[in-house]
Amino acid sequence: MDKAGSAPTLAGWYVISLRPSGGHAPVRRAAAARGARLLPLSTLKLVPVDAGPALAAALACPLVVFTSPAAVAFALGSRDAQTLPARSGQRWLAVGSGTAMALRRAGIARVAVPEGRADSEGLLALGELQSLPGVDVGLVTAPGGRGLIGETLAQRGARVHVAAVYRRSAIAPSPARLRRLDQLPGTSALLVSSAEAFDGLWSRLPPPARARLATRPVVASSPRLASMLAGQGFAAIVLAPGASPSRLLAALAADVGAGRFR
């Protein structure tokens, strides 16, 4: 993490957050720390799912994988205690630093997390997940998405115990919020860490608004998302090393500081 005194600034910039409804506060803090303003624009909301016995089974596995900070929060929300039960010898794994931090706050002291790319591919490259014949692996997540983690673990021989503790529900941004998006200055950047959230915005924009948005910088949290955005016509793509707000904003600030966007 950058020290406050040395962090490149984004003074005069706006960042557009597509985080689910109620989840913009961390982005707002990260943006404010660099002098940027935030336009929150949610296309999804997160709804709890009662995982019941499936969650208990997942948390009892010798390897337990969490796919997002929201998965940690909703798993805790289904329990009386605000800590997760850790058993001797269990290994806990997180898809990124934000998820790992949430697990540590929930009482899990040791969490394995990818060091390079903080996405499904990075998680699946961890040594603990390479050879899994007959190993029970708990996967605490949400339904939908690519399904890459569960499918790959099963292909490697694991018995995957999936606990879907929340689901994503589409919501429509207000017309006023979409007009505000279209009126932002050129010194504004879209933050993309979810293809589903991006699609929820893109599908609601008329072609002229799409064209204007595609002229602005966009920060992608993974190479897969960067490729998707390039396919939609974005040219000024910043690749961040993960989906946490601090990493997204640091990547943008580094390019702005280097004079890439004028």
PDB file of N, CA, C and O in Angstrom, residues 77-149:
ATOM      1  N   GLY A  77     -22.948 -13.685   8.414  1.00  0.00           N
ATOM      2  CA  GLY A  77     -24.313 -13.273   8.687  1.00  0.00           C
ATOM      3  C   GLY A  77     -25.246 -14.431   8.957  1.00  0.00           C
ATOM      4  O   GLY A  77     -26.295 -14.258   9.580  1.00  0.00           O
ATOM      5  N   SER A  78     -24.876 -15.617   8.496  1.00  0.00           N
ATOM      6  CA  SER A  78     -25.725 -16.791   8.709  1.00  0.00           C
ATOM      7  C   SER A  78     -25.375 -17.516  10.001  1.00  0.00           C
ATOM      8  O   SER A  78     -25.960 -18.551  10.310  1.00  0.00           O
ATOM      9  N   ARG A  79     -24.420 -16.981  10.753  1.00  0.00           N
ATOM     10  CA  ARG A  79     -23.975 -17.636  11.986  1.00  0.00           C
ATOM     11  C   ARG A  79     -24.235 -16.716  13.170  1.00  0.00           C
ATOM     12  O   ARG A  79     -24.256 -15.495  13.045  1.00  0.00           O
ATOM     13  N   ASP A  80     -24.397 -17.301  14.339  1.00  0.00           N
ATOM     14  CA  ASP A  80     -24.593 -16.496  15.547  1.00  0.00           C
ATOM     15  C   ASP A  80     -23.312 -15.751  15.920  1.00  0.00           C
ATOM     16  O   ASP A  80     -23.345 -14.580  16.278  1.00  0.00           O
ATOM     17  N   ALA A  81     -22.178 -16.455  15.863  1.00  0.00           N
ATOM     18  CA  ALA A  81     -20.903 -15.826  16.205  1.00  0.00           C
ATOM     19  C   ALA A  81     -20.367 -15.071  14.997  1.00  0.00           C
ATOM     20  O   ALA A  81     -20.568 -15.474  13.859  1.00  0.00           O
ATOM     21  N   GLN A  82     -19.682 -13.973  15.245  1.00  0.00           N
ATOM     22  CA  GLN A  82     -19.099 -13.194  14.155  1.00  0.00           C
ATOM     23  C   GLN A  82     -17.661 -13.614  13.879  1.00  0.00           C
ATOM     24  O   GLN A  82     -16.807 -12.807  13.531  1.00  0.00           O
ATOM     25  N   THR A  83     -17.393 -14.887  14.044  1.00  0.00           N
ATOM     26  CA  THR A  83     -16.104 -15.465  13.678  1.00  0.00           C
ATOM     27  C   THR A  83     -16.377 -16.761  12.928  1.00  0.00           C
ATOM     28  O   THR A  83     -17.442 -17.364  13.057  1.00  0.00           O
ATOM     29  N   LEU A  84     -15.417 -17.178  12.153  1.00  0.00           N
ATOM     30  CA  LEU A  84     -15.536 -18.427  11.418  1.00  0.00           C
ATOM     31  C   LEU A  84     -14.796 -19.532  12.169  1.00  0.00           C
ATOM     32  O   LEU A  84     -13.738 -19.289  12.760  1.00  0.00           O
ATOM     33  N   PRO A  85     -15.320 -20.755  12.162  1.00  0.00           N
ATOM     34  CA  PRO A  85     -14.704 -21.845  12.922  1.00  0.00           C
ATOM     35  C   PRO A  85     -13.487 -22.415  12.185  1.00  0.00           C
ATOM     36  O   PRO A  85     -13.609 -22.947  11.089  1.00  0.00           O
ATOM     37  N   ALA A  86     -12.325 -22.269  12.775  1.00  0.00           N
ATOM     38  CA  ALA A  86     -11.102 -22.817  12.183  1.00  0.00           C
ATOM     39  C   ALA A  86     -10.719 -24.095  12.914  1.00  0.00           C
ATOM     40  O   ALA A  86     -10.652 -24.126  14.140  1.00  0.00           O
ATOM     41  N   ARG A  87     -10.460 -25.154  12.154  1.00  0.00           N
ATOM     42  CA  ARG A  87     -10.064 -26.432  12.728  1.00  0.00           C
ATOM     43  C   ARG A  87      -8.572 -26.650  12.515  1.00  0.00           C
ATOM     44  O   ARG A  87      -7.985 -26.137  11.567  1.00  0.00           O
ATOM     45  N   SER A  88      -7.991 -27.437  13.358  1.00  0.00           N
ATOM     46  CA  SER A  88      -6.565 -27.718  13.254  1.00  0.00           C
ATOM     47  C   SER A  88      -6.252 -28.351  11.906  1.00  0.00           C
ATOM     48  O   SER A  88      -6.929 -29.290  11.468  1.00  0.00           O
ATOM     49  N   GLY A  89      -5.249 -27.817  11.250  1.00  0.00           N
ATOM     50  CA  GLY A  89      -4.824 -28.374   9.976  1.00  0.00           C
ATOM     51  C   GLY A  89      -5.574 -27.857   8.767  1.00  0.00           C
ATOM     52  O   GLY A  89      -5.197 -28.168   7.633  1.00  0.00           O
ATOM     53  N   GLN A  90      -6.629 -27.072   8.969  1.00  0.00           N
ATOM     54  CA  GLN A  90      -7.352 -26.524   7.831  1.00  0.00           C
ATOM     55  C   GLN A  90      -6.513 -25.482   7.094  1.00  0.00           C
ATOM     56  O   GLN A  90      -5.704 -24.784   7.694  1.00  0.00           O
ATOM     57  N   ARG A  91      -6.723 -25.401   5.777  1.00  0.00           N
ATOM     58  CA  ARG A  91      -6.108 -24.352   4.977  1.00  0.00           C
ATOM     59  C   ARG A  91      -7.217 -23.475   4.399  1.00  0.00           C
ATOM     60  O   ARG A  91      -8.186 -23.966   3.833  1.00  0.00           O
ATOM     61  N   TRP A  92      -7.080 -22.170   4.578  1.00  0.00           N
ATOM     62  CA  TRP A  92      -8.072 -21.207   4.109  1.00  0.00           C
ATOM     63  C   TRP A  92      -7.453 -20.407   2.969  1.00  0.00           C
ATOM     64  O   TRP A  92      -6.313 -19.943   3.064  1.00  0.00           O
ATOM     65  N   LEU A  93      -8.196 -20.258   1.895  1.00  0.00           N
ATOM     66  CA  LEU A  93      -7.687 -19.599   0.705  1.00  0.00           C
ATOM     67  C   LEU A  93      -8.653 -18.515   0.249  1.00  0.00           C
ATOM     68  O   LEU A  93      -9.874 -18.670   0.363  1.00  0.00           O
ATOM     69  N   ALA A  94      -8.097 -17.420  -0.287  1.00  0.00           N
ATOM     70  CA  ALA A  94      -8.904 -16.279  -0.733  1.00  0.00           C
ATOM     71  C   ALA A  94      -8.477 -15.875  -2.128  1.00  0.00           C
ATOM     72  O   ALA A  94      -7.306 -15.978  -2.496  1.00  0.00           O
ATOM     73  N   VAL A  95      -9.441 -15.378  -2.896  1.00  0.00           N
ATOM     74  CA  VAL A  95      -9.155 -15.027  -4.284  1.00  0.00           C
ATOM     75  C   VAL A  95      -8.345 -13.737  -4.397  1.00  0.00           C
ATOM     76  O   VAL A  95      -7.673 -13.517  -5.406  1.00  0.00           O
ATOM     77  N   GLY A  96      -8.371 -12.890  -3.366  1.00  0.00           N
ATOM     78  CA  GLY A  96      -7.635 -11.631  -3.416  1.00  0.00           C
ATOM     79  C   GLY A  96      -7.381 -11.072  -2.033  1.00  0.00           C
ATOM     80  O   GLY A  96      -7.832 -11.630  -1.014  1.00  0.00           O
ATOM     81  N   SER A  97      -6.686  -9.944  -1.985  1.00  0.00           N
ATOM     82  CA  SER A  97      -6.282  -9.377  -0.697  1.00  0.00           C
ATOM     83  C   SER A  97      -7.477  -8.887   0.117  1.00  0.00           C
ATOM     84  O   SER A  97      -7.472  -8.976   1.352  1.00  0.00           O
ATOM     85  N   GLY A  98      -8.515  -8.356  -0.557  1.00  0.00           N
ATOM     86  CA  GLY A  98      -9.693  -7.903   0.177  1.00  0.00           C
ATOM     87  C   GLY A  98     -10.413  -9.044   0.856  1.00  0.00           C
ATOM     88  O   GLY A  98     -10.855  -8.926   2.009  1.00  0.00           O
ATOM     89  N   THR A  99     -10.521 -10.174   0.167  1.00  0.00           N
ATOM     90  CA  THR A  99     -11.146 -11.359   0.760  1.00  0.00           C
ATOM     91  C   THR A  99     -10.301 -11.894   1.897  1.00  0.00           C
ATOM     92  O   THR A  99     -10.825 -12.306   2.943  1.00  0.00           O
ATOM     93  N   ALA A 100      -8.980 -11.891   1.713  1.00  0.00           N
ATOM     94  CA  ALA A 100      -8.084 -12.353   2.772  1.00  0.00           C
ATOM     95  C   ALA A 100      -8.210 -11.486   4.022  1.00  0.00           C
ATOM     96  O   ALA A 100      -8.238 -11.990   5.150  1.00  0.00           O
ATOM     97  N   MET A 101      -8.306 -10.178   3.825  1.00  0.00           N
ATOM     98  CA  MET A 101      -8.462  -9.272   4.963  1.00  0.00           C
ATOM     99  C   MET A 101      -9.765  -9.546   5.701  1.00  0.00           C
ATOM    100  O   MET A 101      -9.811  -9.543   6.947  1.00  0.00           O
ATOM    101  N   ALA A 102     -10.844  -9.795   4.944  1.00  0.00           N
ATOM    102  CA  ALA A 102     -12.127 -10.096   5.571  1.00  0.00           C
ATOM    103  C   ALA A 102     -12.043 -11.381   6.385  1.00  0.00           C
ATOM    104  O   ALA A 102     -12.619 -11.475   7.479  1.00  0.00           O
ATOM    105  N   LEU A 103     -11.342 -12.376   5.874  1.00  0.00           N
ATOM    106  CA  LEU A 103     -11.179 -13.630   6.617  1.00  0.00           C
ATOM    107  C   LEU A 103     -10.370 -13.411   7.895  1.00  0.00           C
ATOM    108  O   LEU A 103     -10.693 -13.986   8.948  1.00  0.00           O
ATOM    109  N   ARG A 104      -9.343 -12.593   7.819  1.00  0.00           N
ATOM    110  CA  ARG A 104      -8.541 -12.336   9.028  1.00  0.00           C
ATOM    111  C   ARG A 104      -9.368 -11.621  10.084  1.00  0.00           C
ATOM    112  O   ARG A 104      -9.248 -11.918  11.280  1.00  0.00           O
ATOM    113  N   ARG A 105     -10.216 -10.694   9.647  1.00  0.00           N
ATOM    114  CA  ARG A 105     -11.096 -10.021  10.606  1.00  0.00           C
ATOM    115  C   ARG A 105     -12.088 -11.006  11.219  1.00  0.00           C
ATOM    116  O   ARG A 105     -12.579 -10.785  12.329  1.00  0.00           O
ATOM    117  N   ALA A 106     -12.391 -12.081  10.489  1.00  0.00           N
ATOM    118  CA  ALA A 106     -13.324 -13.094  10.987  1.00  0.00           C
ATOM    119  C   ALA A 106     -12.622 -14.165  11.817  1.00  0.00           C
ATOM    120  O   ALA A 106     -13.246 -15.170  12.174  1.00  0.00           O
ATOM    121  N   GLY A 107     -11.351 -13.955  12.134  1.00  0.00           N
ATOM    122  CA  GLY A 107     -10.654 -14.856  13.040  1.00  0.00           C
ATOM    123  C   GLY A 107      -9.757 -15.887  12.391  1.00  0.00           C
ATOM    124  O   GLY A 107      -9.199 -16.740  13.087  1.00  0.00           O
ATOM    125  N   ILE A 108      -9.603 -15.840  11.070  1.00  0.00           N
ATOM    126  CA  ILE A 108      -8.727 -16.791  10.381  1.00  0.00           C
ATOM    127  C   ILE A 108      -7.363 -16.136  10.217  1.00  0.00           C
ATOM    128  O   ILE A 108      -7.168 -15.260   9.372  1.00  0.00           O
ATOM    129  N   ALA A 109      -6.400 -16.563  11.016  1.00  0.00           N
ATOM    130  CA  ALA A 109      -5.112 -15.871  11.065  1.00  0.00           C
ATOM    131  C   ALA A 109      -4.271 -16.098   9.817  1.00  0.00           C
ATOM    132  O   ALA A 109      -3.592 -15.190   9.333  1.00  0.00           O
ATOM    133  N   ARG A 110      -4.298 -17.317   9.282  1.00  0.00           N
ATOM    134  CA  ARG A 110      -3.446 -17.640   8.143  1.00  0.00           C
ATOM    135  C   ARG A 110      -4.315 -17.905   6.910  1.00  0.00           C
ATOM    136  O   ARG A 110      -5.138 -18.820   6.907  1.00  0.00           O
ATOM    137  N   VAL A 111      -4.115 -17.084   5.905  1.00  0.00           N
ATOM    138  CA  VAL A 111      -4.899 -17.182   4.674  1.00  0.00           C
ATOM    139  C   VAL A 111      -3.941 -17.172   3.494  1.00  0.00           C
ATOM    140  O   VAL A 111      -3.085 -16.289   3.384  1.00  0.00           O
ATOM    141  N   ALA A 112      -4.080 -18.139   2.601  1.00  0.00           N
ATOM    142  CA  ALA A 112      -3.286 -18.157   1.377  1.00  0.00           C
ATOM    143  C   ALA A 112      -3.988 -17.317   0.323  1.00  0.00           C
ATOM    144  O   ALA A 112      -5.208 -17.412   0.143  1.00  0.00           O
ATOM    145  N   VAL A 113      -3.225 -16.486  -0.380  1.00  0.00           N
ATOM    146  CA  VAL A 113      -3.798 -15.573  -1.359  1.00  0.00           C
ATOM    147  C   VAL A 113      -2.821 -15.434  -2.522  1.00  0.00           C
ATOM    148  O   VAL A 113      -1.602 -15.479  -2.319  1.00  0.00           O
ATOM    149  N   PRO A 114      -3.294 -15.322  -3.755  1.00  0.00           N
ATOM    150  CA  PRO A 114      -2.371 -15.164  -4.887  1.00  0.00           C
ATOM    151  C   PRO A 114      -1.517 -13.910  -4.736  1.00  0.00           C
ATOM    152  O   PRO A 114      -2.003 -12.868  -4.308  1.00  0.00           O
ATOM    153  N   GLU A 115      -0.264 -14.004  -5.117  1.00  0.00           N
ATOM    154  CA  GLU A 115       0.630 -12.846  -5.042  1.00  0.00           C
ATOM    155  C   GLU A 115       0.630 -12.048  -6.329  1.00  0.00           C
ATOM    156  O   GLU A 115       0.852 -10.844  -6.310  1.00  0.00           O
ATOM    157  N   GLY A 116       0.380 -12.699  -7.451  1.00  0.00           N
ATOM    158  CA  GLY A 116       0.415 -11.998  -8.721  1.00  0.00           C
ATOM    159  C   GLY A 116      -0.939 -11.463  -9.094  1.00  0.00           C
ATOM    160  O   GLY A 116      -1.333 -10.374  -8.692  1.00  0.00           O
ATOM    161  N   ARG A 117      -1.717 -12.238  -9.843  1.00  0.00           N
ATOM    162  CA  ARG A 117      -3.038 -11.804 -10.288  1.00  0.00           C
ATOM    163  C   ARG A 117      -4.102 -12.254  -9.306  1.00  0.00           C
ATOM    164  O   ARG A 117      -4.212 -13.433  -8.978  1.00  0.00           O
ATOM    165  N   ALA A 118      -4.878 -11.310  -8.816  1.00  0.00           N
ATOM    166  CA  ALA A 118      -5.906 -11.591  -7.810  1.00  0.00           C
ATOM    167  C   ALA A 118      -7.228 -11.883  -8.500  1.00  0.00           C
ATOM    168  O   ALA A 118      -8.147 -11.067  -8.501  1.00  0.00           O
ATOM    169  N   ASP A 119      -7.329 -13.064  -9.110  1.00  0.00           N
ATOM    170  CA  ASP A 119      -8.550 -13.488  -9.764  1.00  0.00           C
ATOM    171  C   ASP A 119      -8.632 -15.002  -9.699  1.00  0.00           C
ATOM    172  O   ASP A 119      -7.809 -15.651  -9.021  1.00  0.00           O
ATOM    173  N   SER A 120      -9.619 -15.584 -10.380  1.00  0.00           N
ATOM    174  CA  SER A 120      -9.798 -17.037 -10.312  1.00  0.00           C
ATOM    175  C   SER A 120      -8.564 -17.781 -10.788  1.00  0.00           C
ATOM    176  O   SER A 120      -8.144 -18.775 -10.187  1.00  0.00           O
ATOM    177  N   GLU A 121      -7.957 -17.294 -11.883  1.00  0.00           N
ATOM    178  CA  GLU A 121      -6.764 -17.945 -12.411  1.00  0.00           C
ATOM    179  C   GLU A 121      -5.609 -17.883 -11.413  1.00  0.00           C
ATOM    180  O   GLU A 121      -4.865 -18.854 -11.245  1.00  0.00           O
ATOM    181  N   GLY A 122      -5.457 -16.731 -10.757  1.00  0.00           N
ATOM    182  CA  GLY A 122      -4.415 -16.607  -9.753  1.00  0.00           C
ATOM    183  C   GLY A 122      -4.639 -17.548  -8.585  1.00  0.00           C
ATOM    184  O   GLY A 122      -3.702 -18.185  -8.089  1.00  0.00           O
ATOM    185  N   LEU A 123      -5.882 -17.638  -8.130  1.00  0.00           N
ATOM    186  CA  LEU A 123      -6.203 -18.552  -7.034  1.00  0.00           C
ATOM    187  C   LEU A 123      -5.879 -19.988  -7.416  1.00  0.00           C
ATOM    188  O   LEU A 123      -5.267 -20.741  -6.640  1.00  0.00           O
ATOM    189  N   LEU A 124      -6.271 -20.393  -8.617  1.00  0.00           N
ATOM    190  CA  LEU A 124      -6.088 -21.777  -9.048  1.00  0.00           C
ATOM    191  C   LEU A 124      -4.623 -22.122  -9.271  1.00  0.00           C
ATOM    192  O   LEU A 124      -4.277 -23.302  -9.390  1.00  0.00           O
ATOM    193  N   ALA A 125      -3.749 -21.109  -9.326  1.00  0.00           N
ATOM    194  CA  ALA A 125      -2.317 -21.360  -9.465  1.00  0.00           C
ATOM    195  C   ALA A 125      -1.635 -21.629  -8.130  1.00  0.00           C
ATOM    196  O   ALA A 125      -0.464 -22.027  -8.105  1.00  0.00           O
ATOM    197  N   LEU A 126      -2.343 -21.436  -7.010  1.00  0.00           N
ATOM    198  CA  LEU A 126      -1.749 -21.693  -5.704  1.00  0.00           C
ATOM    199  C   LEU A 126      -1.363 -23.165  -5.563  1.00  0.00           C
ATOM    200  O   LEU A 126      -2.074 -24.056  -6.035  1.00  0.00           O
ATOM    201  N   GLY A 127      -0.250 -23.395  -4.904  1.00  0.00           N
ATOM    202  CA  GLY A 127       0.252 -24.759  -4.770  1.00  0.00           C
ATOM    203  C   GLY A 127      -0.713 -25.702  -4.093  1.00  0.00           C
ATOM    204  O   GLY A 127      -0.781 -26.893  -4.440  1.00  0.00           O
ATOM    205  N   GLU A 128      -1.473 -25.203  -3.124  1.00  0.00           N
ATOM    206  CA  GLU A 128      -2.398 -26.060  -2.382  1.00  0.00           C
ATOM    207  C   GLU A 128      -3.484 -26.657  -3.261  1.00  0.00           C
ATOM    208  O   GLU A 128      -4.133 -27.627  -2.882  1.00  0.00           O
ATOM    209  N   LEU A 129      -3.721 -26.060  -4.425  1.00  0.00           N
ATOM    210  CA  LEU A 129      -4.857 -26.472  -5.257  1.00  0.00           C
ATOM    211  C   LEU A 129      -4.435 -27.212  -6.527  1.00  0.00           C
ATOM    212  O   LEU A 129      -5.244 -27.391  -7.432  1.00  0.00           O
ATOM    213  N   GLN A 130      -3.202 -27.685  -6.586  1.00  0.00           N
ATOM    214  CA  GLN A 130      -2.735 -28.316  -7.818  1.00  0.00           C
ATOM    215  C   GLN A 130      -3.130 -29.786  -7.939  1.00  0.00           C
ATOM    216  O   GLN A 130      -3.594 -30.227  -8.987  1.00  0.00           O
ATOM    217  N   SER A 131      -2.940 -30.542  -6.899  1.00  0.00           N
ATOM    218  CA  SER A 131      -3.245 -31.979  -6.941  1.00  0.00           C
ATOM    219  C   SER A 131      -4.205 -32.297  -5.807  1.00  0.00           C
ATOM    220  O   SER A 131      -3.837 -32.215  -4.630  1.00  0.00           O
ATOM    221  N   LEU A 132      -5.438 -32.690  -6.156  1.00  0.00           N
ATOM    222  CA  LEU A 132      -6.488 -32.802  -5.139  1.00  0.00           C
ATOM    223  C   LEU A 132      -7.285 -34.098  -5.222  1.00  0.00           C
ATOM    224  O   LEU A 132      -8.485 -34.104  -4.932  1.00  0.00           O
ATOM    225  N   PRO A 133      -6.682 -35.231  -5.571  1.00  0.00           N
ATOM    226  CA  PRO A 133      -7.487 -36.458  -5.675  1.00  0.00           C
ATOM    227  C   PRO A 133      -8.104 -36.852  -4.335  1.00  0.00           C
ATOM    228  O   PRO A 133      -7.397 -37.077  -3.345  1.00  0.00           O
ATOM    229  N   GLY A 134      -9.435 -36.882  -4.289  1.00  0.00           N
ATOM    230  CA  GLY A 134     -10.142 -37.291  -3.080  1.00  0.00           C
ATOM    231  C   GLY A 134     -10.176 -36.273  -1.967  1.00  0.00           C
ATOM    232  O   GLY A 134     -10.667 -36.581  -0.874  1.00  0.00           O
ATOM    233  N   VAL A 135      -9.702 -35.053  -2.204  1.00  0.00           N
ATOM    234  CA  VAL A 135      -9.657 -34.027  -1.156  1.00  0.00           C
ATOM    235  C   VAL A 135     -10.982 -33.260  -1.148  1.00  0.00           C
ATOM    236  O   VAL A 135     -11.499 -32.862  -2.195  1.00  0.00           O
ATOM    237  N   ASP A 136     -11.527 -33.061   0.047  1.00  0.00           N
ATOM    238  CA  ASP A 136     -12.739 -32.257   0.194  1.00  0.00           C
ATOM    239  C   ASP A 136     -12.362 -30.781   0.236  1.00  0.00           C
ATOM    240  O   ASP A 136     -11.544 -30.365   1.068  1.00  0.00           O
ATOM    241  N   VAL A 137     -12.962 -30.006  -0.660  1.00  0.00           N
ATOM    242  CA  VAL A 137     -12.688 -28.569  -0.733  1.00  0.00           C
ATOM    243  C   VAL A 137     -14.009 -27.825  -0.587  1.00  0.00           C
ATOM    244  O   VAL A 137     -14.958 -28.066  -1.337  1.00  0.00           O
ATOM    245  N   GLY A 138     -14.081 -26.924   0.376  1.00  0.00           N
ATOM    246  CA  GLY A 138     -15.248 -26.072   0.545  1.00  0.00           C
ATOM    247  C   GLY A 138     -15.112 -24.820  -0.299  1.00  0.00           C
ATOM    248  O   GLY A 138     -14.047 -24.196  -0.309  1.00  0.00           O
ATOM    249  N   LEU A 139     -16.156 -24.466  -1.008  1.00  0.00           N
ATOM    250  CA  LEU A 139     -16.154 -23.288  -1.866  1.00  0.00           C
ATOM    251  C   LEU A 139     -17.320 -22.395  -1.451  1.00  0.00           C
ATOM    252  O   LEU A 139     -18.483 -22.715  -1.698  1.00  0.00           O
ATOM    253  N   VAL A 140     -17.000 -21.279  -0.789  1.00  0.00           N
ATOM    254  CA  VAL A 140     -18.018 -20.351  -0.296  1.00  0.00           C
ATOM    255  C   VAL A 140     -18.088 -19.188  -1.285  1.00  0.00           C
ATOM    256  O   VAL A 140     -17.109 -18.456  -1.470  1.00  0.00           O
ATOM    257  N   THR A 141     -19.249 -19.020  -1.904  1.00  0.00           N
ATOM    258  CA  THR A 141     -19.321 -18.158  -3.071  1.00  0.00           C
ATOM    259  C   THR A 141     -20.748 -17.712  -3.324  1.00  0.00           C
ATOM    260  O   THR A 141     -21.591 -17.773  -2.420  1.00  0.00           O
ATOM    261  N   ALA A 142     -21.014 -17.260  -4.552  1.00  0.00           N
ATOM    262  CA  ALA A 142     -22.366 -16.922  -5.018  1.00  0.00           C
ATOM    263  C   ALA A 142     -22.632 -17.720  -6.283  1.00  0.00           C
ATOM    264  O   ALA A 142     -21.700 -18.053  -7.015  1.00  0.00           O
ATOM    265  N   PRO A 143     -23.881 -18.036  -6.566  1.00  0.00           N
ATOM    266  CA  PRO A 143     -24.174 -18.744  -7.816  1.00  0.00           C
ATOM    267  C   PRO A 143     -23.947 -17.841  -9.019  1.00  0.00           C
ATOM    268  O   PRO A 143     -23.907 -16.617  -8.904  1.00  0.00           O
ATOM    269  N   GLY A 144     -23.791 -18.456 -10.171  1.00  0.00           N
ATOM    270  CA  GLY A 144     -23.554 -17.688 -11.381  1.00  0.00           C
ATOM    271  C   GLY A 144     -22.069 -17.506 -11.617  1.00  0.00           C
ATOM    272  O   GLY A 144     -21.227 -18.207 -11.058  1.00  0.00           O
ATOM    273  N   GLY A 145     -21.725 -16.542 -12.432  1.00  0.00           N
ATOM    274  CA  GLY A 145     -20.330 -16.325 -12.774  1.00  0.00           C
ATOM    275  C   GLY A 145     -19.821 -17.395 -13.728  1.00  0.00           C
ATOM    276  O   GLY A 145     -20.580 -18.171 -14.303  1.00  0.00           O
ATOM    277  N   ARG A 146     -18.517 -17.459 -13.876  1.00  0.00           N
ATOM    278  CA  ARG A 146     -17.935 -18.399 -14.830  1.00  0.00           C
ATOM    279  C   ARG A 146     -17.938 -19.834 -14.336  1.00  0.00           C
ATOM    280  O   ARG A 146     -17.900 -20.772 -15.118  1.00  0.00           O
ATOM    281  N   GLY A 147     -17.918 -20.019 -13.007  1.00  0.00           N
ATOM    282  CA  GLY A 147     -17.848 -21.372 -12.467  1.00  0.00           C
ATOM    283  C   GLY A 147     -16.485 -22.019 -12.629  1.00  0.00           C
ATOM    284  O   GLY A 147     -16.342 -23.233 -12.444  1.00  0.00           O
ATOM    285  N   LEU A 148     -15.470 -21.209 -12.961  1.00  0.00           N
ATOM    286  CA  LEU A 148     -14.144 -21.757 -13.261  1.00  0.00           C
ATOM    287  C   LEU A 148     -13.511 -22.444 -12.062  1.00  0.00           C
ATOM    288  O   LEU A 148     -12.892 -23.506 -12.196  1.00  0.00           O
ATOM    289  N   ILE A 149     -13.664 -21.844 -10.878  1.00  0.00           N
ATOM    290  CA  ILE A 149     -12.987 -22.403  -9.710  1.00  0.00           C
ATOM    291  C   ILE A 149     -13.517 -23.791  -9.387  1.00  0.00           C
ATOM    292  O   ILE A 149     -12.748 -24.757  -9.273  1.00  0.00           O
TER     293      ILE A 149
END
